[in-house]
CSV table of C-alpha atoms in Angstrom, one decimal:
chain,number,residue,atom,x,y,z
A,613,MET,CA,-11.0,-6.2,-19.9
A,614,GLY,CA,-13.2,-5.2,-22.7
A,615,ASN,CA,-13.8,-8.7,-25.4
A,616,ARG,CA,-15.9,-7.1,-28.1
A,617,LYS,CA,-18.0,-10.7,-30.1
A,618,GLN,CA,-21.2,-11.3,-31.4
A,619,GLY,CA,-22.6,-8.4,-30.2
A,620,ILE,CA,-21.9,-8.6,-25.8
A,621,SER,CA,-18.2,-7.3,-24.2
A,622,ILE,CA,-16.7,-9.6,-21.5
A,623,LEU,CA,-16.7,-6.8,-18.4
A,624,LEU,CA,-14.7,-8.3,-15.2
A,625,GLY,CA,-16.4,-11.5,-14.8
A,626,MET,CA,-19.8,-9.8,-16.1
A,627,VAL,CA,-21.2,-9.6,-19.0
A,628,GLU,CA,-22.6,-5.8,-21.3
A,629,LEU,CA,-24.9,-6.4,-23.7
A,630,GLU,CA,-25.4,-4.5,-27.0
A,631,PRO,CA,-28.5,-2.9,-26.4
A,632,GLY,CA,-32.1,-5.1,-26.1
A,633,ASN,CA,-29.4,-7.7,-27.7
A,634,TYR,CA,-30.2,-11.0,-25.5
A,635,THR,CA,-29.5,-13.7,-27.6
A,636,ASN,CA,-26.5,-15.3,-25.3
A,637,VAL,CA,-28.8,-15.1,-21.7
A,638,ASP,CA,-29.3,-17.4,-19.9
A,639,TRP,CA,-32.7,-16.6,-18.3
A,640,LYS,CA,-33.3,-19.7,-15.9
A,641,THR,CA,-29.3,-17.9,-14.4
A,642,HIS,CA,-29.2,-14.6,-14.7
A,643,VAL,CA,-31.0,-11.1,-15.2
A,644,VAL,CA,-30.1,-7.7,-16.7
A,645,LEU,CA,-29.4,-4.9,-15.4
A,646,GLN,CA,-30.6,-1.7,-17.3
A,647,SER,CA,-28.9,1.5,-16.0
A,648,ASN,CA,-30.8,5.2,-15.7
A,649,ASP,CA,-28.4,6.2,-18.8
A,650,SER,CA,-30.0,8.3,-21.2
A,651,LYS,CA,-28.6,5.1,-23.7
A,652,PRO,CA,-29.3,2.2,-21.0
A,653,VAL,CA,-27.0,0.5,-20.7
A,654,GLU,CA,-27.4,-4.1,-20.3
A,655,TYR,CA,-25.4,-6.2,-18.2
A,656,SER,CA,-26.3,-9.4,-17.7
A,657,VAL,CA,-26.2,-10.9,-14.7
A,658,SER,CA,-26.2,-14.4,-12.7
A,659,ARG,CA,-29.3,-14.5,-10.5
A,660,ASP,CA,-26.9,-15.9,-7.1
A,661,ALA,CA,-25.0,-12.2,-7.8
A,662,ALA,CA,-28.4,-10.5,-7.9
A,663,LYS,CA,-29.5,-11.5,-4.5
A,664,MET,CA,-27.2,-9.6,-2.4
A,665,SER,CA,-29.0,-6.3,-3.9
A,666,GLY,CA,-32.1,-6.3,-1.2
A,667,LEU,CA,-34.0,-4.7,-3.9
A,668,ILE,CA,-33.3,-6.8,-6.6
A,669,LYS,CA,-34.0,-10.0,-4.4
A,670,ASP,CA,-37.3,-8.5,-3.6
A,671,MET,CA,-38.4,-8.4,-7.0
A,672,LEU,CA,-36.7,-11.9,-7.9
A,673,GLU,CA,-38.8,-13.0,-4.4
A,674,ASP,CA,-42.1,-11.5,-5.9
A,675,GLN,CA,-41.8,-13.1,-8.6
A,676,ASP,CA,-43.7,-16.4,-9.8
A,677,ASP,CA,-41.0,-19.3,-10.1
A,678,ASP,CA,-41.2,-20.0,-13.9
A,679,ARG,CA,-37.3,-18.4,-14.7
A,680,THR,CA,-38.1,-18.8,-18.0
A,681,GLY,CA,-38.5,-15.3,-19.4
A,682,GLU,CA,-36.2,-12.6,-19.7
A,683,THR,CA,-36.4,-10.7,-16.6
A,684,ILE,CA,-35.0,-7.2,-17.4
A,685,ILE,CA,-34.4,-4.8,-14.3
A,686,PRO,CA,-34.2,-1.1,-14.9
A,687,VAL,CA,-32.0,0.2,-11.6
A,688,PRO,CA,-33.0,3.7,-11.7
A,689,ASN,CA,-30.9,5.8,-9.8
A,690,VAL,CA,-27.9,4.2,-10.8
A,691,ASN,CA,-26.3,4.9,-14.6
A,692,GLY,CA,-24.1,2.4,-16.2
A,693,ARG,CA,-20.5,3.6,-15.4
A,694,THR,CA,-21.6,2.9,-11.2
A,695,LEU,CA,-23.8,0.3,-12.2
A,696,LYS,CA,-20.4,-1.9,-14.2
A,697,TYR,CA,-18.3,-1.6,-9.9
A,698,VAL,CA,-21.4,-2.7,-7.6
A,699,ILE,CA,-22.6,-5.6,-10.1
A,700,GLN,CA,-18.6,-5.9,-10.1
A,701,TYR,CA,-18.8,-6.5,-6.3
A,702,MET,CA,-21.4,-8.4,-6.3
A,703,GLU,CA,-20.2,-11.8,-8.7
A,704,HIS,CA,-17.6,-11.8,-6.8
A,705,HIS,CA,-18.7,-11.7,-3.4
A,706,TRP,CA,-22.3,-13.5,-5.0
A,707,ASN,CA,-20.5,-16.3,-2.8
A,708,ASN,CA,-17.7,-14.9,-1.3
A,709,ARG,CA,-19.0,-13.1,2.2
A,710,PRO,CA,-16.4,-10.7,3.5
A,711,GLU,CA,-15.7,-10.1,6.6
A,712,PRO,CA,-17.8,-7.8,8.9
A,713,ILE,CA,-15.5,-4.1,8.9
A,714,GLU,CA,-15.2,-3.7,12.6
A,715,LYS,CA,-17.1,-0.7,13.6
A,716,PRO,CA,-16.0,2.4,15.0
A,717,LEU,CA,-13.7,1.7,12.6
A,718,LYS,CA,-9.9,2.0,14.7
A,719,GLY,CA,-7.0,2.4,11.8
A,720,LYS,CA,-6.9,2.6,8.2
A,721,ILE,CA,-8.8,0.4,6.1
A,722,GLU,CA,-6.8,-0.8,3.9
A,723,ASP,CA,-5.7,-3.1,7.5
A,724,VAL,CA,-9.1,-4.7,7.4
A,725,ILE,CA,-10.1,-5.9,4.0
A,726,SER,CA,-8.8,-8.5,1.4
A,727,GLU,CA,-6.6,-8.2,-1.0
A,728,TRP,CA,-9.9,-8.0,-3.9
A,729,ASP,CA,-11.6,-5.4,-2.0
A,730,LYS,CA,-8.7,-3.1,-1.9
A,731,LYS,CA,-8.0,-3.2,-5.8
A,732,PHE,CA,-11.1,-2.6,-6.2
A,733,LEU,CA,-11.5,0.4,-3.8
A,734,PHE,CA,-8.0,1.2,-4.5
A,735,THR,CA,-8.1,1.9,-8.2
A,736,ASP,CA,-10.7,2.9,-9.5
A,737,LEU,CA,-13.9,3.8,-6.6
A,738,ILE,CA,-10.6,5.8,-5.4
A,739,LYS,CA,-8.5,6.4,-8.0
A,740,ASP,CA,-5.5,5.1,-7.6
A,741,GLY,CA,-5.8,5.8,-4.2
A,742,ASP,CA,-5.1,9.4,-4.3
A,743,GLU,CA,-8.7,10.1,-2.6
A,744,LYS,CA,-8.8,13.6,-3.7
A,745,GLN,CA,-9.8,12.0,-7.0
A,746,HIS,CA,-13.5,10.1,-5.2
A,747,GLU,CA,-16.2,10.7,-7.2
A,748,LEU,CA,-16.7,7.2,-8.4
A,749,LEU,CA,-17.0,6.5,-4.6
A,750,ILE,CA,-20.1,8.4,-3.9
A,751,ASP,CA,-20.9,7.1,-7.0
A,752,CYS,CA,-20.6,3.3,-5.7
A,753,ILE,CA,-21.9,4.6,-2.3
A,754,MET,CA,-25.5,6.0,-3.4
A,755,ALA,CA,-25.3,2.9,-5.7
A,756,ALA,CA,-25.0,0.6,-2.9
A,757,ASN,CA,-27.9,2.2,-0.7
A,758,PHE,CA,-30.2,2.5,-2.8
A,759,LEU,CA,-30.2,-1.4,-4.0
A,760,ASN,CA,-29.3,-1.6,-0.5
A,761,THR,CA,-26.0,-4.1,-1.1
A,762,LYS,CA,-25.8,-5.0,2.4
A,763,GLU,CA,-22.0,-5.7,2.1
A,764,LEU,CA,-20.9,-2.7,-1.0
A,765,LEU,CA,-22.6,0.1,1.3
A,766,GLU,CA,-20.2,-1.0,4.8
A,767,LEU,CA,-17.2,-0.5,2.3
A,768,THR,CA,-17.7,1.6,0.7
A,769,CYS,CA,-18.9,4.1,4.1
A,770,ALA,CA,-15.9,2.3,5.6
A,771,ALA,CA,-13.7,4.1,3.0
A,772,VAL,CA,-15.0,7.5,3.7
A,773,ALA,CA,-14.3,6.9,6.8
A,774,SER,CA,-11.1,6.4,6.3
A,775,MET,CA,-10.6,8.9,4.5
A,776,ILE,CA,-11.8,11.6,6.8
A,777,LYS,CA,-9.6,9.8,10.3
A,778,GLY,CA,-8.0,12.2,11.2
A,779,LYS,CA,-8.3,15.0,9.9
A,780,THR,CA,-9.7,18.2,10.8
A,781,PRO,CA,-13.4,19.9,9.5
A,782,GLU,CA,-11.7,22.2,7.3
A,783,GLN,CA,-9.7,19.0,6.2
A,784,ILE,CA,-12.5,17.6,4.8
A,785,ARG,CA,-14.4,20.1,4.0
A,786,THR,CA,-11.8,21.1,1.5
A,787,LEU,CA,-11.4,17.2,0.3
A,788,PHE,CA,-15.3,16.7,-0.7
A,789,ASN,CA,-15.8,20.4,-1.5
A,790,ILE,CA,-18.5,21.1,1.3
A,791,GLU,CA,-19.0,25.3,1.8
A,792,ASN,CA,-18.6,26.0,5.1
A,793,ASP,CA,-22.0,27.9,5.9
A,794,PHE,CA,-21.5,28.3,9.6
A,795,THR,CA,-20.0,32.0,11.4
A,796,PRO,CA,-17.0,31.0,13.3
A,797,GLU,CA,-18.9,32.8,16.2
A,798,GLU,CA,-21.6,29.3,14.9
A,799,GLU,CA,-18.7,27.5,15.0
A,800,GLU,CA,-16.8,28.1,18.0
A,801,LYS,CA,-20.4,27.4,19.5
A,802,ILE,CA,-21.1,24.1,18.2
A,803,ARG,CA,-17.2,23.5,19.5
A,804,GLU,CA,-18.3,24.4,23.3
A,805,GLU,CA,-21.5,22.5,23.3
A,806,ASN,CA,-19.4,19.1,21.6
A,807,ARG,CA,-16.2,19.3,23.6
A,808,TRP,CA,-17.5,16.3,25.7
A,809,CYS,CA,-16.4,14.0,22.3
A,810,GLU,CA,-13.4,15.9,21.9
A,811,GLU,CA,-12.1,15.2,26.2
A,812,SER,CA,-13.4,11.6,25.6
């Protein structure tokens, strides 16, 4: 999907920059987001799309109205691979806001989201729709939380909710590689204390 010419690579509606090469960035309409990798990955993103992040929106609103200077925003908790997907989501949805996802989720996530969001979730975040391959999904949850990107956080958390719906605690532990640190006695005590949840 990338097309490398004159120091840039076009990726899914955003522009990945060669490190330090800002010649093609229109600073009036765009900002540069910089990942936390040891060799940072930089993306040129429209200001409007970047403002889907509450954190970035607050930073941009704190700046002067003068948009002639370079605005490079380091994103310390997000690597380049994950940042690419966060930006892809923001570029798609900044002027095409998703419908709110029902809470609690009553059915499958696929039944309540757009076709674009399905492709976004089930191509890479949940690799080829295999819920056991969800590392990127978890990374995107962490990034959306850090960046305060509400709609992306809701989508990714709803995907996890859909993944665990109907599963036993043991199946959930296996799916997410969570060690069971309760003794059988402690588990039984917790079940007894919370039996009312299962009865409703």
